[in-house]
Amino acid sequence: MSTHASQSPDETESMTDEKLLILGKLARGIAHDLKNLLAGVQGNTELALREYKNERLARKAMANVMLAARSAHELIEQISAYSRHDNIPHKVLDLREILAFTERLLEGFVSPAVTLKVHVPDEPVCVLANASQMQQLVMNLCQNGLQALGDKGGSLSVRLGTDASGERACLEVSDTGPGIAANILPRIFDPYFTTKELGLGTGLGLAVVHKIVQDCGGTIEATSTPGRKTTFAIELPRSHETPVPEAPMPTPEDYPQDKKAILLVDDEPIMRGLGMDILHSLGYRVSVAENGSEALEMVKRHPDYFDLVLSDSKMPEMSGPELAEQLYAIRPTLPFILVTAFNDAGTEAKLKEFGVTEIVQKPFLIESLARALNNALGAANKTAG
Ligand SMILES: Nc1ncnc2c1ncn2[C@@H]1O[C@H](COP(=O)(O)OP(=O)(O)OP(=O)(O)O)[C@@H](O)[C@H]1O
Ligand SMILES: [Mg+2]
């Protein structure tokens, strides 16, 4: 017999003892995960420093540092996706693209005992959502499926389609793992509910999935036949608009030949140093300022020297958006890129009003920064000539 659970919008009231216990357990889980990831960063960096002459080893160690950093980022995203109450931007997305990306990600670490099947229709299935959240949603469900299959293996299938009316997008993730017992099923969407061992799960995966589905005005349902199969079925309102294509990645020929001058503003010495090295490596001239007023002074003193300002968002005294606004008043054509973590800076539209040309989310890949620089400098050239 199969049982099912649908979303449980259990909004919290007061802090009960049980909740405090859960919170303690969660904090221990997160601390454990972060400690492991930091150990990975520290150990591999040390190894790379010792072995920098052995290119193969050093590269491998640095790739592992990158991997650990990505995992730490994912963990933080998971926690903040759940606690976040502000609105993150939604765009029209073709879910087929999200699934294609998931498939590529999963291919790397699915064990040979698992058969992964991804079915997508020939026609686009678009929804209004946030791409990284949708990615997170699909990954969380797939990860649960894979964990359920374990070493024994089985099949994990992801199926995208629409309902009969064509007005709703339907996404199904199912696995042939051990299933979910009927007494547990009603609790799986609860934040911090997990049956996994310390360090293997924080119990936030499905709570985050549930919240993302809710934010998109959709529904989710879990059905399980213990010993045979578990299916998560999501329905989201379909959008009939066409997605806006992403700008193509820059090629080496797109990189600046004439060494544009960038003013880098960041109060964190480590980020400033890293930013400077990245910009040099991309072929720019770099000047640095430690805060907003110093940056303003520098632009006032050399009004025609800088081609672009690249600034952190959260800084004491003057924030990145405030700096953008003040610079806009004196040099409205100077491109401004804001580097921001989560949503500490306000909505995209508001920031553009302040004179922010491009927004780069932290932590970023060098490629996305390169693309933002290119876009901002390209747009500035167009208005100038
Ligand atoms: N496909 C599945 N098969 C069997 N059990 C599942 C499946 N998906 C979820 N569960 C059960 O639901 C619980 C909650 O899942 P959820 O994704 O929220 O947290 P988690 O996987 O335990 O931890 P995290 O996702 O934070 O790493 C799991 O611990 C597991 O007991
Ligand atoms: Mg999970």
Short mmCIF file of C-alpha atoms and ligand atoms in Angstrom, two decimals:
data_model
loop_
_atom_site.label_atom_id
_atom_site.label_comp_id
_atom_site.label_asym_id
_atom_site.label_seq_id
_atom_site.Cartn_x
_atom_site.Cartn_y
_atom_site.Cartn_z
CA MET A 1 0.00 0.00 0.00
CA SER A 2 1.29 3.44 -0.72
CA THR A 3 0.87 6.45 1.50
CA HIS A 4 1.37 10.09 0.71
CA ALA A 5 2.11 13.42 2.34
CA SER A 6 1.54 16.83 0.90
CA GLN A 7 3.08 20.11 1.93
CA SER A 8 2.73 21.00 5.59
CA PRO A 9 2.85 24.78 6.03
CA ASP A 10 3.76 24.48 9.68
CA GLU A 11 4.67 28.08 10.55
CA THR A 12 6.45 28.36 13.86
CA GLU A 13 4.95 30.15 16.86
CA SER A 14 6.85 30.03 20.11
CA MET A 15 10.22 28.46 20.80
CA THR A 16 9.38 25.19 22.51
CA ASP A 17 11.92 22.92 24.22
CA GLU A 18 11.64 20.53 21.32
CA LYS A 19 12.52 23.29 18.89
CA LEU A 20 15.53 24.31 20.96
CA LEU A 21 16.72 20.71 20.93
CA ILE A 22 16.28 20.59 17.17
CA LEU A 23 18.14 23.86 16.77
CA GLY A 24 21.03 22.51 18.83
CA LYS A 25 21.13 19.41 16.69
CA LEU A 26 21.07 21.52 13.53
CA ALA A 27 23.88 23.76 14.78
CA ARG A 28 25.98 20.68 15.59
CA GLY A 29 25.31 19.27 12.14
CA ILE A 30 26.30 22.50 10.41
CA ALA A 31 29.38 22.95 12.60
CA HIS A 32 30.43 19.38 11.81
CA ASP A 33 29.97 19.88 8.04
CA LEU A 34 31.75 23.23 7.99
CA LYS A 35 34.67 21.90 10.06
CA ASN A 36 35.13 19.08 7.57
CA LEU A 37 35.01 21.44 4.62
CA LEU A 38 37.46 23.84 6.26
CA ALA A 39 39.79 20.94 7.02
CA GLY A 40 39.64 20.18 3.30
CA VAL A 41 40.44 23.77 2.36
CA GLN A 42 43.29 24.03 4.86
CA GLY A 43 44.84 20.66 4.09
CA ASN A 44 44.69 21.04 0.34
CA THR A 45 46.00 24.61 0.38
CA GLU A 46 48.92 23.50 2.53
CA LEU A 47 49.57 20.66 0.13
CA ALA A 48 49.43 23.00 -2.88
CA LEU A 49 51.90 25.38 -1.21
CA ARG A 50 54.31 22.54 -0.44
CA GLU A 51 53.94 20.93 -3.83
CA TYR A 52 53.61 23.96 -6.06
CA LYS A 53 56.47 22.73 -8.24
CA ASN A 54 54.65 19.47 -8.87
CA GLU A 55 52.00 20.91 -11.14
CA ARG A 56 49.79 17.82 -11.26
CA LEU A 57 49.56 17.51 -7.47
CA ALA A 58 49.18 21.23 -6.90
CA ARG A 59 46.37 21.50 -9.43
CA LYS A 60 44.58 18.54 -7.93
CA ALA A 61 44.82 20.07 -4.46
CA MET A 62 43.49 23.41 -5.72
CA ALA A 63 40.59 21.68 -7.48
CA ASN A 64 39.74 20.10 -4.13
CA VAL A 65 39.84 23.49 -2.44
CA MET A 66 37.38 24.72 -5.04
CA LEU A 67 35.13 21.72 -4.43
CA ALA A 68 35.14 22.26 -0.66
CA ALA A 69 34.35 25.95 -1.13
CA ARG A 70 31.44 25.10 -3.44
CA SER A 71 30.04 22.66 -0.88
CA ALA A 72 30.30 25.25 1.89
CA HIS A 73 28.50 27.69 -0.38
CA GLU A 74 25.75 25.15 -1.04
CA LEU A 75 25.31 24.54 2.67
CA ILE A 76 24.96 28.26 3.34
CA GLU A 77 22.53 28.62 0.42
CA GLN A 78 20.45 25.83 1.91
CA ILE A 79 20.25 27.50 5.31
CA SER A 80 19.55 30.92 3.91
CA ALA A 81 17.01 29.69 1.36
CA TYR A 82 15.07 28.42 4.29
CA SER A 83 15.38 31.45 6.54
CA ARG A 84 15.10 34.06 3.80
CA HIS A 85 11.93 36.09 3.78
CA ASP A 86 12.65 38.67 1.12
CA ASN A 87 11.85 38.15 -2.50
CA ILE A 88 14.56 36.97 -4.77
CA PRO A 89 14.16 37.78 -8.45
CA HIS A 90 12.06 35.40 -10.52
CA LYS A 91 12.57 35.06 -14.25
CA VAL A 92 11.00 32.98 -16.99
CA LEU A 93 12.96 29.69 -17.12
CA ASP A 94 12.71 26.63 -19.32
CA LEU A 95 12.81 23.76 -16.83
CA ARG A 96 14.39 21.57 -19.50
CA GLU A 97 17.56 23.65 -19.16
CA ILE A 98 17.59 23.22 -15.40
CA LEU A 99 17.28 19.45 -15.86
CA ALA A 100 20.00 19.35 -18.52
CA PHE A 101 22.33 21.08 -16.09
CA THR A 102 21.33 18.72 -13.25
CA GLU A 103 22.01 15.74 -15.48
CA ARG A 104 25.50 17.02 -16.25
CA LEU A 105 26.18 17.64 -12.56
CA LEU A 106 24.93 14.21 -11.52
CA GLU A 107 26.72 12.26 -14.24
CA GLY A 108 29.95 12.99 -12.39
CA PHE A 109 29.08 11.26 -9.15
CA VAL A 110 26.27 8.78 -9.74
CA SER A 111 27.59 5.30 -8.94
CA PRO A 112 27.50 2.63 -11.66
CA ALA A 113 24.84 0.78 -9.63
CA VAL A 114 22.39 3.63 -10.30
CA THR A 115 20.51 4.14 -13.54
CA LEU A 116 19.73 7.79 -14.02
CA LYS A 117 16.90 8.63 -16.42
CA VAL A 118 15.88 12.15 -17.31
CA HIS A 119 12.81 12.57 -19.51
CA VAL A 120 12.02 15.97 -20.96
CA PRO A 121 9.48 16.92 -23.62
CA ASP A 122 10.45 18.42 -26.98
CA GLU A 123 8.57 21.62 -26.23
CA PRO A 124 9.78 24.16 -23.65
CA VAL A 125 8.17 23.96 -20.20
CA CYS A 126 8.58 27.42 -18.69
CA VAL A 127 7.87 28.67 -15.20
CA LEU A 128 8.43 31.95 -13.39
CA ALA A 129 11.12 31.14 -10.83
CA ASN A 130 14.66 31.75 -9.73
CA ALA A 131 17.17 29.60 -11.62
CA SER A 132 19.51 28.82 -8.75
CA GLN A 133 16.58 27.95 -6.51
CA MET A 134 15.12 25.63 -9.14
CA GLN A 135 18.52 24.02 -9.47
CA GLN A 136 18.64 23.63 -5.71
CA LEU A 137 15.16 22.10 -5.66
CA VAL A 138 15.96 19.46 -8.26
CA MET A 139 19.35 18.70 -6.70
CA ASN A 140 17.87 18.27 -3.22
CA LEU A 141 15.31 15.77 -4.51
CA CYS A 142 17.89 13.89 -6.58
CA GLN A 143 20.33 13.81 -3.68
CA ASN A 144 17.68 12.29 -1.43
CA GLY A 145 16.90 9.74 -4.13
CA LEU A 146 20.56 8.83 -4.55
CA GLN A 147 21.09 8.61 -0.80
CA ALA A 148 18.05 6.33 -0.58
CA LEU A 149 19.42 4.08 -3.32
CA GLY A 150 22.77 3.89 -1.55
CA ASP A 151 25.38 1.30 -2.53
CA LYS A 152 22.68 -1.16 -3.54
CA GLY A 153 21.67 1.11 -6.39
CA GLY A 154 18.50 1.06 -8.46
CA SER A 155 16.96 3.70 -10.64
CA LEU A 156 16.48 7.42 -10.20
CA SER A 157 14.19 9.02 -12.70
CA VAL A 158 13.33 12.64 -13.32
CA ARG A 159 10.38 13.40 -15.55
CA LEU A 160 9.18 16.77 -16.81
CA GLY A 161 5.85 17.40 -18.49
CA THR A 162 2.65 19.39 -18.22
CA ASP A 163 -0.83 18.63 -16.95
CA ALA A 164 -3.72 17.97 -19.33
CA SER A 165 -4.72 21.63 -19.51
CA GLY A 166 -1.15 22.64 -20.36
CA GLU A 167 -1.32 25.33 -17.69
CA ARG A 168 0.87 23.60 -15.11
CA ALA A 169 4.39 22.26 -15.27
CA CYS A 170 4.76 18.81 -13.71
CA LEU A 171 8.07 17.60 -12.37
CA GLU A 172 8.49 14.14 -10.89
CA VAL A 173 11.53 12.70 -9.16
CA SER A 174 11.30 9.04 -8.19
CA ASP A 175 13.63 6.37 -6.95
CA THR A 176 13.39 2.64 -6.40
CA GLY A 177 14.95 2.85 -2.92
CA PRO A 178 13.60 1.51 0.38
CA GLY A 179 10.83 4.10 0.54
CA ILE A 180 9.47 6.11 3.45
CA ALA A 181 7.56 4.53 6.34
CA ALA A 182 3.97 5.75 6.73
CA ASN A 183 4.61 7.15 10.22
CA ILE A 184 7.54 9.26 8.96
CA LEU A 185 5.99 10.51 5.75
CA PRO A 186 3.93 13.33 7.33
CA ARG A 187 7.08 14.84 8.86
CA ILE A 188 9.53 14.82 5.96
CA PHE A 189 8.86 18.45 4.93
CA ASP A 190 9.41 19.71 8.48
CA PRO A 191 12.55 21.79 8.79
CA TYR A 192 15.37 19.89 10.55
CA PHE A 193 13.59 16.56 10.32
CA THR A 194 16.12 13.92 9.33
CA THR A 195 16.63 10.20 9.76
CA LYS A 196 20.25 10.48 8.69
CA GLU A 197 23.28 10.36 10.94
CA LEU A 198 25.03 13.44 12.26
CA GLY A 199 26.92 15.10 9.44
CA LEU A 200 25.01 13.24 6.73
CA GLY A 201 21.89 15.38 6.78
CA THR A 202 20.62 18.55 8.38
CA GLY A 203 17.01 17.84 7.47
CA LEU A 204 16.70 21.06 5.54
CA GLY A 205 16.61 19.61 2.03
CA LEU A 206 12.87 19.03 1.74
CA ALA A 207 11.97 22.07 3.85
CA VAL A 208 13.84 24.17 1.30
CA VAL A 209 12.18 22.35 -1.60
CA HIS A 210 8.80 22.98 0.00
CA LYS A 211 9.52 26.67 0.49
CA ILE A 212 10.71 27.15 -3.10
CA VAL A 213 7.60 25.41 -4.43
CA GLN A 214 5.44 27.62 -2.22
CA ASP A 215 7.23 30.78 -3.40
CA CYS A 216 6.38 29.80 -6.98
CA GLY A 217 2.72 29.18 -6.16
CA GLY A 218 3.01 25.43 -6.69
CA THR A 219 2.29 22.19 -4.85
CA ILE A 220 4.35 19.17 -3.88
CA GLU A 221 3.28 15.67 -2.98
CA ALA A 222 5.32 12.70 -1.76
CA THR A 223 4.10 9.16 -2.35
CA SER A 224 5.89 6.07 -1.17
CA THR A 225 5.48 2.33 -1.32
CA PRO A 226 7.96 1.07 1.26
CA GLY A 227 10.41 -1.41 -0.19
CA ARG A 228 9.59 -0.36 -3.75
CA LYS A 229 9.38 3.25 -4.70
CA THR A 230 9.24 6.89 -3.64
CA THR A 231 7.95 9.70 -5.83
CA PHE A 232 7.99 13.45 -5.32
CA ALA A 233 5.53 15.19 -7.66
CA ILE A 234 5.66 18.95 -8.08
CA GLU A 235 3.24 21.14 -9.98
CA LEU A 236 4.05 24.76 -10.80
CA PRO A 237 2.05 27.39 -12.67
CA ARG A 238 3.32 27.39 -16.23
CA SER A 239 4.48 30.55 -17.96
CA HIS A 240 3.87 30.99 -21.67
CA GLU A 241 6.47 33.71 -22.07
CA THR A 242 9.81 33.06 -23.76
CA PRO A 243 12.90 32.96 -21.53
CA VAL A 244 15.46 35.72 -22.02
CA PRO A 245 18.67 34.08 -23.27
CA GLU A 246 21.80 34.40 -21.15
CA ALA A 247 24.60 36.52 -22.59
CA PRO A 248 27.29 34.25 -24.10
CA MET A 249 30.49 33.62 -22.15
CA PRO A 250 33.32 35.92 -23.22
CA THR A 251 36.06 34.41 -25.38
CA PRO A 252 39.72 35.39 -24.89
CA GLU A 253 39.41 37.82 -27.81
CA ASP A 254 36.75 39.68 -25.83
CA TYR A 255 39.20 40.46 -23.05
CA PRO A 256 40.45 44.02 -22.99
CA GLN A 257 43.49 44.76 -25.13
CA ASP A 258 43.91 48.31 -23.93
CA LYS A 259 44.15 47.60 -20.19
CA LYS A 260 41.12 49.38 -18.81
CA ALA A 261 41.46 50.88 -15.34
CA ILE A 262 39.32 49.41 -12.58
CA LEU A 263 38.78 50.89 -9.15
CA LEU A 264 38.26 48.04 -6.71
CA VAL A 265 36.48 48.91 -3.46
CA ASP A 266 36.38 46.40 -0.59
CA ASP A 267 36.85 46.72 3.15
CA GLU A 268 38.04 43.11 3.55
CA PRO A 269 41.80 42.83 2.96
CA ILE A 270 41.58 39.20 1.82
CA MET A 271 38.86 39.93 -0.73
CA ARG A 272 40.70 43.03 -1.88
CA GLY A 273 43.88 41.04 -2.48
CA LEU A 274 42.02 38.28 -4.28
CA GLY A 275 40.05 40.79 -6.38
CA MET A 276 43.25 42.54 -7.38
CA ASP A 277 44.92 39.28 -8.45
CA ILE A 278 41.86 38.20 -10.47
CA LEU A 279 41.57 41.57 -12.23
CA HIS A 280 45.29 41.57 -13.05
CA SER A 281 44.99 38.04 -14.37
CA LEU A 282 42.07 39.20 -16.59
CA GLY A 283 44.30 41.95 -17.98
CA TYR A 284 43.10 45.09 -16.19
CA ARG A 285 44.91 47.88 -14.41
CA VAL A 286 43.74 47.97 -10.80
CA SER A 287 43.58 50.64 -8.11
CA VAL A 288 42.12 49.88 -4.70
CA ALA A 289 40.10 51.75 -2.10
CA GLU A 290 39.27 50.45 1.37
CA ASN A 291 35.95 52.22 1.70
CA GLY A 292 33.39 54.35 -0.07
CA SER A 293 34.71 57.77 0.84
CA GLU A 294 38.22 56.85 -0.28
CA ALA A 295 36.79 55.65 -3.60
CA LEU A 296 34.82 58.86 -4.04
CA GLU A 297 37.93 60.92 -3.35
CA MET A 298 39.93 58.96 -5.90
CA VAL A 299 37.33 59.43 -8.63
CA LYS A 300 37.05 63.14 -7.84
CA ARG A 301 40.82 63.55 -7.97
CA HIS A 302 41.19 61.66 -11.27
CA PRO A 303 37.87 62.21 -12.99
CA ASP A 304 38.86 60.60 -16.31
CA TYR A 305 41.21 57.89 -15.20
CA PHE A 306 38.86 55.09 -14.16
CA ASP A 307 36.87 53.06 -16.68
CA LEU A 308 34.85 51.13 -14.11
CA VAL A 309 34.20 50.77 -10.38
CA LEU A 310 33.91 47.31 -8.87
CA SER A 311 32.62 47.48 -5.33
CA ASP A 312 31.61 45.20 -2.49
CA SER A 313 28.08 45.79 -1.25
CA LYS A 314 28.25 45.46 2.51
CA MET A 315 30.82 47.88 3.93
CA PRO A 316 30.82 49.93 7.13
CA GLU A 317 29.91 53.63 6.88
CA MET A 318 29.12 53.79 3.16
CA SER A 319 27.55 50.75 1.49
CA GLY A 320 28.16 49.76 -2.13
CA PRO A 321 24.76 51.04 -3.32
CA GLU A 322 25.32 54.35 -1.51
CA LEU A 323 28.68 54.71 -3.22
CA ALA A 324 27.04 53.94 -6.57
CA GLU A 325 24.49 56.68 -5.97
CA GLN A 326 27.10 59.30 -5.06
CA LEU A 327 29.33 58.37 -8.00
CA TYR A 328 26.35 58.50 -10.33
CA ALA A 329 25.82 62.12 -9.27
CA ILE A 330 29.35 63.12 -10.32
CA ARG A 331 30.06 60.68 -13.20
CA PRO A 332 26.83 59.18 -14.52
CA THR A 333 28.57 57.28 -17.35
CA LEU A 334 31.06 55.46 -15.12
CA PRO A 335 30.06 51.76 -15.07
CA PHE A 336 29.55 50.32 -11.60
CA ILE A 337 29.58 46.63 -10.70
CA LEU A 338 28.23 45.62 -7.31
CA VAL A 339 29.45 42.40 -5.72
CA THR A 340 26.91 41.14 -3.24
CA ALA A 341 26.20 38.18 -0.98
CA PHE A 342 22.57 37.03 -1.01
CA ASN A 343 20.15 39.89 -0.86
CA ASP A 344 21.92 42.34 1.36
CA ALA A 345 21.61 45.05 -1.23
CA GLY A 346 17.96 45.39 -2.26
CA THR A 347 16.12 44.65 -5.46
CA GLU A 348 17.78 44.67 -8.85
CA ALA A 349 15.52 47.44 -10.18
CA LYS A 350 16.28 49.68 -7.20
CA LEU A 351 20.02 49.11 -7.62
CA LYS A 352 19.89 49.99 -11.31
CA GLU A 353 18.19 53.23 -10.33
CA PHE A 354 21.20 53.98 -8.12
CA GLY A 355 23.48 53.63 -11.12
CA VAL A 356 24.56 50.01 -10.61
CA THR A 357 25.34 48.62 -14.07
CA GLU A 358 25.84 44.93 -13.19
CA ILE A 359 25.37 42.77 -10.12
CA VAL A 360 27.67 39.85 -9.33
CA GLN A 361 26.61 37.34 -6.67
CA LYS A 362 29.19 36.24 -4.12
CA PRO A 363 30.95 33.81 -4.21
CA PHE A 364 31.52 34.17 -7.94
CA LEU A 365 33.41 32.26 -10.57
CA ILE A 366 36.08 34.25 -12.38
CA GLU A 367 34.10 33.69 -15.59
CA SER A 368 30.99 35.40 -14.25
CA LEU A 369 33.03 38.38 -13.11
CA ALA A 370 34.74 38.52 -16.51
CA ARG A 371 31.35 38.48 -18.19
CA ALA A 372 29.98 41.27 -15.97
CA LEU A 373 33.08 43.40 -16.64
CA ASN A 374 32.71 42.85 -20.34
CA ASN A 375 29.02 43.70 -20.32
CA ALA A 376 29.50 46.84 -18.25
CA LEU A 377 32.47 48.10 -20.26
CA GLY A 378 30.75 47.19 -23.53
CA ALA A 379 27.61 49.11 -22.56
CA ALA A 380 29.75 52.10 -21.57
CA ASN A 381 31.51 52.06 -24.95
CA LYS A 382 28.17 52.06 -26.73
CA THR A 383 26.89 55.12 -24.85
CA ALA A 384 30.23 56.88 -25.35
CA GLY A 385 30.50 56.29 -29.07
N1 LIG B 1 13.76 9.55 -1.68
C1 LIG B 1 13.67 9.25 -0.38
N2 LIG B 1 13.64 7.97 0.04
C2 LIG B 1 13.56 7.65 1.36
N3 LIG B 1 13.52 8.58 2.35
C3 LIG B 1 13.52 9.88 1.99
C4 LIG B 1 13.61 10.29 0.62
N4 LIG B 1 13.59 11.64 0.57
C5 LIG B 1 13.53 12.04 1.84
N5 LIG B 1 13.49 11.01 2.71
C6 LIG B 1 13.36 11.09 4.18
O1 LIG B 1 13.01 12.42 4.54
C7 LIG B 1 13.96 12.94 5.47
C8 LIG B 1 14.09 14.43 5.28
O2 LIG B 1 14.70 14.71 4.02
P1 LIG B 1 15.47 16.08 3.82
O3 LIG B 1 15.98 16.11 2.45
O4 LIG B 1 14.62 17.20 4.29
O5 LIG B 1 16.67 15.98 4.87
P2 LIG B 1 17.96 15.05 4.82
O6 LIG B 1 18.11 14.46 3.46
O7 LIG B 1 17.85 14.11 5.97
O8 LIG B 1 19.13 16.08 5.12
P3 LIG B 1 19.69 17.20 4.09
O9 LIG B 1 18.79 17.23 2.91
O10 LIG B 1 19.62 18.47 4.86
O11 LIG B 1 21.05 16.76 3.76
C9 LIG B 1 15.21 12.15 5.23
O12 LIG B 1 16.07 12.11 6.36
C10 LIG B 1 14.65 10.75 4.90
O13 LIG B 1 14.29 10.07 6.07
MG MG B 2 18.05 15.71 1.75
#
